[in-house]
Short mmCIF file of C-alpha atoms in Angstrom, two decimals:
data_model
loop_
_atom_site.label_atom_id
_atom_site.label_comp_id
_atom_site.label_asym_id
_atom_site.label_seq_id
_atom_site.Cartn_x
_atom_site.Cartn_y
_atom_site.Cartn_z
CA UNK A 1 129.86 105.60 11.37
CA UNK A 2 130.25 103.27 8.39
CA UNK A 3 133.95 104.09 8.19
CA UNK A 4 134.41 103.38 11.89
CA UNK A 5 132.67 100.03 11.54
CA UNK A 6 134.89 99.20 8.54
CA UNK A 7 138.02 100.04 10.48
CA UNK A 8 136.88 97.87 13.40
CA UNK A 9 136.23 94.93 11.06
CA UNK A 10 139.71 95.26 9.55
CA UNK A 11 141.27 95.29 13.03
CA UNK A 12 139.33 92.15 14.00
CA UNK A 13 140.51 90.37 10.85
CA UNK A 14 144.14 91.37 11.45
CA UNK A 15 144.07 90.19 15.07
CA UNK A 16 142.41 86.93 14.03
CA UNK A 17 145.08 86.34 11.42
CA UNK A 18 147.88 86.94 13.91
CA UNK A 19 146.42 84.56 16.48
CA UNK A 20 145.29 81.96 13.97
CA UNK A 21 146.84 81.20 10.59
CA UNK A 22 149.63 83.72 11.16
CA UNK A 23 150.95 81.75 14.12
CA UNK A 24 151.06 78.45 12.24
CA UNK A 25 152.82 80.17 9.32
CA UNK A 26 155.66 81.02 11.70
CA UNK A 27 156.03 77.49 13.05
CA UNK A 28 158.86 75.46 11.55
CA UNK A 29 158.14 71.77 10.94
CA UNK A 30 161.17 69.71 11.96
CA UNK A 31 161.81 65.99 11.48
CA UNK A 32 163.37 64.26 14.49
CA UNK A 33 166.50 62.21 13.77
CA UNK A 34 167.31 59.76 16.56
CA UNK A 35 170.81 58.46 17.25
CA UNK A 36 171.26 54.94 15.95
CA UNK A 37 168.22 54.93 13.64
CA UNK A 38 169.07 54.34 9.92
CA UNK A 39 168.24 56.97 7.34
CA UNK A 40 165.57 56.16 4.76
CA UNK A 41 167.35 58.03 1.95
CA UNK A 42 171.11 58.09 2.65
CA UNK A 43 173.89 59.19 0.30
CA UNK A 44 176.18 56.47 1.61
CA UNK A 45 175.55 52.76 2.16
CA UNK A 46 175.29 52.69 5.95
CA UNK A 47 176.16 48.99 6.15
CA UNK A 48 179.78 49.84 5.26
CA UNK A 49 180.37 51.61 8.59
CA UNK A 50 181.08 55.16 7.55
CA UNK A 51 180.27 56.42 11.04
CA UNK A 52 178.79 55.53 14.42
CA UNK A 53 176.64 57.47 16.86
CA UNK A 54 176.93 57.37 20.66
CA UNK A 55 174.57 57.45 23.61
CA UNK A 56 174.76 60.96 25.06
CA UNK A 57 172.34 62.90 27.25
CA UNK A 58 171.50 66.31 25.82
CA UNK A 59 173.05 69.10 27.88
CA UNK A 60 171.10 72.29 28.72
CA UNK A 61 171.91 75.53 26.90
CA UNK A 62 171.55 79.22 27.74
CA UNK A 63 170.69 80.77 24.42
CA UNK A 64 169.30 78.75 21.50
CA UNK A 65 171.88 80.15 19.06
CA UNK A 66 175.46 79.14 19.84
CA UNK A 67 178.51 79.88 17.71
CA UNK A 68 180.68 77.04 16.48
CA UNK A 69 183.73 77.83 18.63
CA UNK A 70 181.80 77.76 21.94
CA UNK A 71 183.89 75.81 24.49
CA UNK A 72 182.30 72.42 25.15
CA UNK A 73 179.63 72.81 22.45
CA UNK A 74 180.72 69.48 20.95
CA UNK A 75 182.03 66.25 22.40
CA UNK A 76 184.53 63.58 21.54
CA UNK A 77 185.98 60.33 22.86
CA UNK A 78 189.40 58.72 23.06
CA UNK A 79 188.13 55.51 21.47
CA UNK A 80 188.66 54.75 17.75
CA UNK A 81 187.14 57.24 15.34
CA UNK A 82 183.39 57.23 14.71
CA UNK A 83 183.64 59.02 11.39
CA UNK A 84 185.70 57.55 8.54
CA UNK A 85 186.42 60.64 6.47
CA UNK A 86 188.80 58.76 4.17
CA UNK A 87 186.04 56.28 3.29
CA UNK A 88 183.59 59.09 2.53
CA UNK A 89 186.21 60.72 0.31
CA UNK A 90 186.79 57.49 -1.65
CA UNK A 91 183.06 57.06 -2.10
CA UNK A 92 182.40 60.58 -3.39
CA UNK A 93 185.40 60.54 -5.74
CA UNK A 94 184.55 57.15 -7.23
CA UNK A 95 183.35 57.68 -10.86
CA UNK A 96 180.57 55.17 -10.20
CA UNK A 97 179.09 57.61 -7.66
CA UNK A 98 179.47 60.74 -9.78
CA UNK A 99 175.76 61.63 -9.69
CA UNK A 100 175.74 61.48 -5.90
CA UNK A 101 178.93 63.54 -5.79
CA UNK A 102 177.32 66.26 -7.93
CA UNK A 103 174.28 66.37 -5.64
CA UNK A 104 176.42 66.29 -2.48
CA UNK A 105 178.82 69.03 -3.55
CA UNK A 106 175.96 71.33 -4.49
CA UNK A 107 174.91 71.63 -0.82
CA UNK A 108 178.09 73.40 0.42
CA UNK A 109 178.40 75.11 -2.99
CA UNK A 110 181.61 73.52 -4.21
CA UNK A 111 182.58 71.60 -7.36
CA UNK A 112 183.12 67.83 -7.37
CA UNK A 113 186.85 68.45 -7.86
CA UNK A 114 186.88 70.40 -4.59
CA UNK A 115 185.34 67.57 -2.53
CA UNK A 116 188.65 66.00 -1.33
CA UNK A 117 190.11 69.30 -0.11
CA UNK A 118 186.80 70.26 1.50
CA UNK A 119 186.58 66.97 3.40
CA UNK A 120 190.18 67.37 4.59
CA UNK A 121 189.14 70.57 6.38
CA UNK A 122 186.24 68.95 8.26
CA UNK A 123 186.47 67.64 11.83
CA UNK A 124 184.47 64.76 13.40
CA UNK A 125 182.67 65.49 16.69
CA UNK A 126 179.74 64.18 18.73
CA UNK A 127 176.73 66.37 19.43
CA UNK A 128 176.27 67.24 23.13
CA UNK A 129 172.97 69.01 22.47
CA UNK A 130 169.86 68.22 20.45
CA UNK A 131 170.80 70.29 17.40
CA UNK A 132 168.73 71.88 14.63
CA UNK A 133 170.13 71.61 11.10
CA UNK A 134 169.03 71.68 7.49
CA UNK A 135 169.47 68.04 6.53
CA UNK A 136 169.53 66.54 3.00
CA UNK A 137 168.22 63.21 1.74
CA UNK A 138 169.31 61.70 -1.56
CA UNK A 139 166.16 61.32 -3.68
CA UNK A 140 165.79 60.94 -7.45
CA UNK A 141 169.39 61.96 -8.05
CA UNK A 142 169.15 65.17 -6.03
CA UNK A 143 169.88 66.45 -2.54
CA UNK A 144 166.47 67.13 -0.99
CA UNK A 145 166.62 69.60 1.95
CA UNK A 146 164.48 69.43 5.07
CA UNK A 147 164.70 70.76 8.61
CA UNK A 148 165.70 68.18 11.18
CA UNK A 149 166.57 67.90 14.86
CA UNK A 150 169.61 65.70 15.42
CA UNK A 151 169.66 63.97 18.79
CA UNK A 152 172.64 64.45 21.09
CA UNK A 153 175.15 61.66 20.50
CA UNK A 154 174.98 61.76 16.70
CA UNK A 155 178.38 61.93 15.02
CA UNK A 156 178.83 64.76 12.53
CA UNK A 157 181.55 66.58 10.63
CA UNK A 158 181.93 70.31 11.28
CA UNK A 159 183.70 72.91 9.17
CA UNK A 160 186.42 75.43 10.08
CA UNK A 161 183.91 77.68 11.82
CA UNK A 162 182.27 74.88 13.79
CA UNK A 163 179.11 74.59 11.67
CA UNK A 164 177.62 71.14 10.96
CA UNK A 165 178.67 69.98 7.48
CA UNK A 166 177.78 66.27 7.20
CA UNK A 167 176.20 63.46 9.19
CA UNK A 168 178.81 60.74 9.63
CA UNK A 169 176.78 57.54 9.53
CA UNK A 170 175.05 58.19 6.20
CA UNK A 171 177.19 60.92 4.65
CA UNK A 172 174.20 63.23 4.17
CA UNK A 173 175.35 66.87 3.87
CA UNK A 174 174.16 69.41 6.45
CA UNK A 175 173.65 73.17 6.42
CA UNK A 176 172.69 75.62 9.20
CA UNK A 177 169.07 75.72 10.34
CA UNK A 178 167.51 78.89 8.88
CA UNK A 179 164.36 79.15 10.98
CA UNK A 180 163.49 80.38 14.47
CA UNK A 181 164.66 77.83 17.03
CA UNK A 182 161.94 78.97 19.43
CA UNK A 183 159.13 78.20 16.95
CA UNK A 184 159.57 74.56 15.97
CA UNK A 185 157.15 71.66 15.73
CA UNK A 186 159.14 68.42 15.98
CA UNK A 187 157.73 65.33 14.25
CA UNK A 188 158.80 62.04 15.83
CA UNK A 189 158.05 59.47 13.13
CA UNK A 190 159.59 56.93 10.70
CA UNK A 191 161.14 54.99 13.59
CA UNK A 192 162.42 58.12 15.30
CA UNK A 193 160.57 57.88 18.58
CA UNK A 194 160.67 60.73 21.09
CA UNK A 195 163.84 60.21 23.06
CA UNK A 196 164.18 60.27 26.81
CA UNK A 197 165.27 63.68 28.09
CA UNK A 198 164.07 65.66 25.06
CA UNK A 199 163.22 69.24 26.01
CA UNK A 200 162.42 72.04 23.57
CA UNK A 201 164.28 74.47 25.85
CA UNK A 202 167.54 72.53 25.37
CA UNK A 203 167.50 72.66 21.56
CA UNK A 204 170.35 74.57 19.94
CA UNK A 205 171.09 75.90 16.44
CA UNK A 206 174.73 76.51 15.54
CA UNK A 207 175.94 79.73 13.95
CA UNK A 208 179.44 80.13 12.47
CA UNK A 209 182.30 81.24 14.69
CA UNK A 210 183.35 84.85 14.00
CA UNK A 211 186.44 83.54 12.19
CA UNK A 212 188.06 80.26 11.27
CA UNK A 213 189.50 78.33 14.17
CA UNK A 214 192.56 76.11 14.28
CA UNK A 215 191.25 73.75 16.93
CA UNK A 216 188.07 72.73 18.74
CA UNK A 217 187.84 72.33 22.52
CA UNK A 218 185.66 69.24 23.12
CA UNK A 219 184.39 67.39 26.19
CA UNK A 220 184.90 63.62 26.44
CA UNK A 221 181.36 62.17 26.43
CA UNK A 222 182.59 59.15 28.40
CA UNK A 223 184.47 61.22 30.99
CA UNK A 224 183.21 64.82 31.40
CA UNK A 225 186.27 65.67 33.53
CA UNK A 226 188.46 65.14 30.45
CA UNK A 227 188.66 67.71 27.69
CA UNK A 228 189.95 67.13 24.17
CA UNK A 229 191.80 69.71 22.10
CA UNK A 230 191.35 68.61 18.48
CA UNK A 231 193.07 70.42 15.58
CA UNK A 232 190.69 71.25 12.74
CA UNK A 233 190.84 68.75 9.90
CA UNK A 234 192.05 65.87 12.09
CA UNK A 235 190.13 62.78 13.23
CA UNK A 236 191.65 62.18 16.67
CA UNK A 237 195.25 61.10 16.09
CA UNK A 238 196.57 64.51 17.12
CA UNK A 239 194.28 65.10 20.11
CA UNK A 240 195.65 66.47 23.37
CA UNK A 241 193.82 66.18 26.69
CA UNK A 242 193.14 68.75 29.39
CA UNK A 243 191.30 68.84 32.70
CA UNK A 244 187.83 70.38 32.41
CA UNK A 245 187.71 70.80 36.21
CA UNK A 246 190.34 73.53 36.09
CA UNK A 247 188.80 76.78 37.34
CA UNK A 248 188.46 79.86 35.12
CA UNK A 249 187.67 83.27 36.61
CA UNK A 250 184.84 85.26 35.00
CA UNK A 251 186.48 88.41 33.59
CA UNK A 252 185.19 91.92 34.32
CA UNK A 253 183.07 92.57 31.21
CA UNK A 254 180.92 95.54 32.30
CA UNK A 255 181.00 98.18 29.56
CA UNK A 256 182.56 95.89 26.95
CA UNK A 257 180.81 95.19 23.67
CA UNK A 258 179.10 91.82 23.32
CA UNK A 259 181.57 90.81 20.59
CA UNK A 260 184.59 91.61 22.75
CA UNK A 261 183.02 90.02 25.84
CA UNK A 262 182.33 86.86 23.88
CA UNK A 263 185.93 86.62 22.62
CA UNK A 264 187.27 87.04 26.15
CA UNK A 265 184.98 84.35 27.55
CA UNK A 266 185.81 81.87 24.77
CA UNK A 267 189.54 82.44 25.25
CA UNK A 268 188.99 81.73 28.97
CA UNK A 269 187.26 78.42 28.20
CA UNK A 270 183.79 79.68 29.19
CA UNK A 271 180.55 79.63 27.18
CA UNK A 272 178.35 82.65 26.46
CA UNK A 273 174.76 82.71 27.67
CA UNK A 274 172.08 85.28 26.93
CA UNK A 275 168.33 85.75 27.29
CA UNK A 276 165.78 85.92 24.49
CA UNK A 277 165.72 84.13 21.14
CA UNK A 278 168.11 86.35 19.17
CA UNK A 279 171.88 86.52 19.50
CA UNK A 280 172.81 90.08 20.60
CA UNK A 281 174.68 92.23 18.10
CA UNK A 282 178.45 92.51 18.46
CA UNK A 283 178.27 96.21 19.31
CA UNK A 284 175.67 95.82 22.08
CA UNK A 285 177.22 96.82 25.41
CA UNK A 286 177.39 94.45 28.36
CA UNK A 287 175.78 95.84 31.50
CA UNK A 288 176.18 92.87 33.85
CA UNK A 289 177.20 89.22 34.07
CA UNK A 290 175.82 86.28 36.01
CA UNK A 291 177.79 85.02 37.84
CA UNK A 292 179.73 88.26 38.52
CA UNK A 293 183.36 88.96 37.71
CA UNK A 294 185.84 86.92 39.69
CA UNK A 295 183.60 83.85 40.08
CA UNK A 296 185.46 80.62 39.37
CA UNK A 297 183.84 78.24 36.87
CA UNK A 298 184.98 75.05 35.22
CA UNK A 299 185.54 74.66 31.47
CA UNK A 300 182.48 75.17 29.25
CA UNK A 301 180.18 76.60 31.94
CA UNK A 302 177.92 79.48 30.94
CA UNK A 303 178.28 83.15 31.82
CA UNK A 304 175.00 84.98 31.21
CA UNK A 305 175.41 88.45 29.71
CA UNK A 306 172.94 91.33 30.10
CA UNK A 307 173.32 93.81 27.24
CA UNK A 308 171.99 97.18 26.10
CA UNK A 309 171.11 98.05 22.49
CA UNK A 310 173.84 98.13 19.88
CA UNK A 311 173.74 100.36 16.82
CA UNK A 312 173.31 97.41 14.48
CA UNK A 313 170.31 96.01 16.27
CA UNK A 314 169.59 93.66 19.13
CA UNK A 315 167.13 93.73 21.98
CA UNK A 316 166.83 96.68 24.33
CA UNK A 317 167.98 94.47 27.14
CA UNK A 318 168.95 90.84 27.32
CA UNK A 319 168.45 89.78 30.92
CA UNK A 320 170.13 86.58 32.02
CA UNK A 321 167.93 83.52 32.38
CA UNK A 322 167.66 81.39 35.48
CA UNK A 323 171.00 80.07 36.62
CA UNK A 324 169.57 76.60 37.08
CA UNK A 325 169.42 76.12 33.30
CA UNK A 326 172.98 74.86 33.07
CA UNK A 327 175.82 73.38 35.08
CA UNK A 328 177.52 75.88 37.42
CA UNK A 329 179.72 75.45 40.42
CA UNK A 330 178.28 78.40 42.31
CA UNK A 331 174.78 79.24 43.50
CA UNK A 332 172.81 82.03 41.75
CA UNK A 333 174.41 85.42 42.27
CA UNK A 334 173.59 89.04 41.59
CA UNK A 335 173.88 90.26 38.01
CA UNK A 336 175.15 93.69 39.10
CA UNK A 337 178.56 94.52 37.63
CA UNK A 338 181.53 94.73 39.98
CA UNK A 339 182.43 98.15 41.41
CA UNK A 340 185.86 99.66 41.77
CA UNK A 341 184.76 101.76 44.79
CA UNK A 342 185.29 100.45 48.33
CA UNK A 343 182.60 97.83 49.03
CA UNK A 344 179.76 98.71 51.41
CA UNK A 345 179.05 96.55 54.45
CA UNK A 346 177.87 93.10 53.30
CA UNK A 347 174.14 92.67 52.96
CA UNK A 348 171.93 89.84 51.77
CA UNK A 349 171.31 91.61 48.46
CA UNK A 350 174.86 92.70 47.69
CA UNK A 351 177.16 89.72 46.97
CA UNK A 352 180.89 90.29 46.57
CA UNK A 353 182.23 90.90 43.10
CA UNK A 354 184.96 88.29 43.42
CA UNK A 355 185.14 84.79 44.70
CA UNK A 356 185.88 84.51 48.45
CA UNK A 357 189.16 83.00 49.53
CA UNK A 358 187.39 79.82 50.63
CA UNK A 359 184.21 78.32 49.17
CA UNK A 360 180.97 78.69 51.12
CA UNK A 361 179.68 75.64 52.97
CA UNK A 362 176.94 75.11 50.39
CA UNK A 363 179.41 74.63 47.54
CA UNK A 364 179.81 71.11 46.20
CA UNK A 365 183.27 69.58 46.67
CA UNK A 366 185.51 69.50 43.63
CA UNK A 367 185.67 66.34 41.57
CA UNK A 368 188.45 63.90 42.11
CA UNK A 369 191.01 62.94 39.55
CA UNK A 370 194.38 64.06 38.22
CA UNK A 371 194.54 66.93 35.77
CA UNK A 372 196.61 66.61 32.65
CA UNK A 373 199.29 69.07 31.64
CA UNK A 374 197.60 70.38 28.51
CA UNK A 375 195.16 73.29 28.58
CA UNK A 376 192.30 74.12 26.23
CA UNK A 377 192.61 76.88 23.72
CA UNK A 378 190.70 78.04 20.71
CA UNK A 379 193.20 79.69 18.37
CA UNK A 380 191.87 82.00 15.71
CA UNK A 381 193.53 83.62 12.76
CA UNK A 382 192.32 87.16 13.25
CA UNK A 383 189.75 89.07 15.31
CA UNK A 384 186.28 89.15 13.88
CA UNK A 385 184.46 92.29 12.91
CA UNK A 386 181.26 90.69 11.71
CA UNK A 387 178.10 90.47 13.76
CA UNK A 388 176.68 87.07 14.63
CA UNK A 389 173.90 85.79 12.45
CA UNK A 390 170.46 85.88 14.03
CA UNK A 391 167.39 83.96 13.11
CA UNK A 392 165.20 86.12 10.91
CA UNK A 393 162.54 85.37 8.35
CA UNK A 394 160.87 82.04 8.98
CA UNK A 395 161.00 79.23 6.49
CA UNK A 396 157.52 78.01 5.77
CA UNK A 397 158.29 75.03 3.59
CA UNK A 398 157.36 71.67 5.06
CA UNK A 399 160.21 69.22 5.66
CA UNK A 400 160.73 65.94 3.91
CA UNK A 401 159.93 63.37 6.57
CA UNK A 402 161.44 60.28 5.06
CA UNK A 403 164.84 60.59 6.67
CA UNK A 404 166.38 59.41 9.94
CA UNK A 405 169.92 58.82 11.22
CA UNK A 406 171.85 55.61 10.73
CA UNK A 407 172.27 52.71 13.02
CA UNK A 408 175.50 53.41 14.82
CA UNK A 409 177.52 52.70 17.83
CA UNK A 410 176.85 54.07 21.25
CA UNK A 411 179.02 54.77 24.25
CA UNK A 412 177.98 54.80 27.84
CA UNK A 413 178.27 58.31 29.29
CA UNK A 414 177.58 60.00 32.57
CA UNK A 415 174.23 61.28 31.30
CA UNK A 416 170.91 59.47 31.31
CA UNK A 417 170.44 56.93 28.47
CA UNK A 418 168.38 57.74 25.45
CA UNK A 419 165.64 55.48 24.18
CA UNK A 420 167.49 54.45 21.05
CA UNK A 421 169.24 51.09 20.92
CA UNK A 422 172.80 51.44 22.27
CA UNK A 423 175.76 49.99 20.44
CA UNK A 424 179.51 50.25 20.77
CA UNK A 425 181.28 53.61 20.54
CA UNK A 426 184.29 54.81 18.79
CA UNK A 427 186.22 58.04 18.78
CA UNK A 428 185.14 61.17 17.13
#
């Protein structure tokens, strides 16, 4: 009897720990960084105009972890650059700023001599989503890391795999967020007031693309019907435009591995959506898509993948989330994979596996405008064999809350305005 009582007491203590202190231990404190608000501890003197933010409404996502080559993940503009990479390079290579250069280069793990070549490989973009990163203030001669949520519209530099590398306006280096994007506690303080349109469900953390890319397919934040193909390591002078309204058919992905399905969607200009908080493993097999194969979508729209377990891990099933979470041109459809057998008589529960020859009456009319001749493409060097990184062990250290983004320019976009003070925009 005494042993039974002891066992019961242990169980009560364990359950109490999981529902009490254990839960808080798995919550990641994150400092909000609002577009246009100056940083309290910048590497670079923000008054010299290193970079400018824009006014952009955060777009919804379908899967909190997105890889850096996802079509439409980032934005741009055809106005003058919002990130002066040459100025940042001169600053960090100036002998008078050697201590800052040592601290800055330690974040990406390079030497000070490698800074110029490293910066030449970075590409300026504008965030289209509220994005989690590991930010770094400059304090007491060192780069001090802390978790932060960068508001959509902030100008950043990304590396060859699409991961955030530096915040343009203040030059502060960035690294990937290492926590669980679904367990964050955002602190809106130090002038960073909660912005209009903020939703925890629309927060994204960026994981590296499976391999280095040669160009990024962006969406013009001032004109969502215009896409921008930007070669990696360029600031806008070599951009080419394409029409984001051009339709892309969802490929037949039933039976393919998640890694192969993802590559096929990205090459088609479509984004990958999934359910749950963890990115499925590359060898997980796709069981269905939503919308189904043959559906026509515009550039950057999400295709939700249902997957079965892969040998390297992943959830038993990853059901697609509600189709209302992101922009689509078609109403919600069945997630059942297309069949090669003759179709049965149409019923209300069995939609066709391909798009009908003419759109249903409920479909919205296509946007107006003239498409350009260029088309988007994400060119890679070689196929990837590595599995995407998933969020794992939580980081329990508290963030440094003394930082915020710089005062920067803002451009008027088709989205709802944020609460920060708008200024003029430039190209990224």
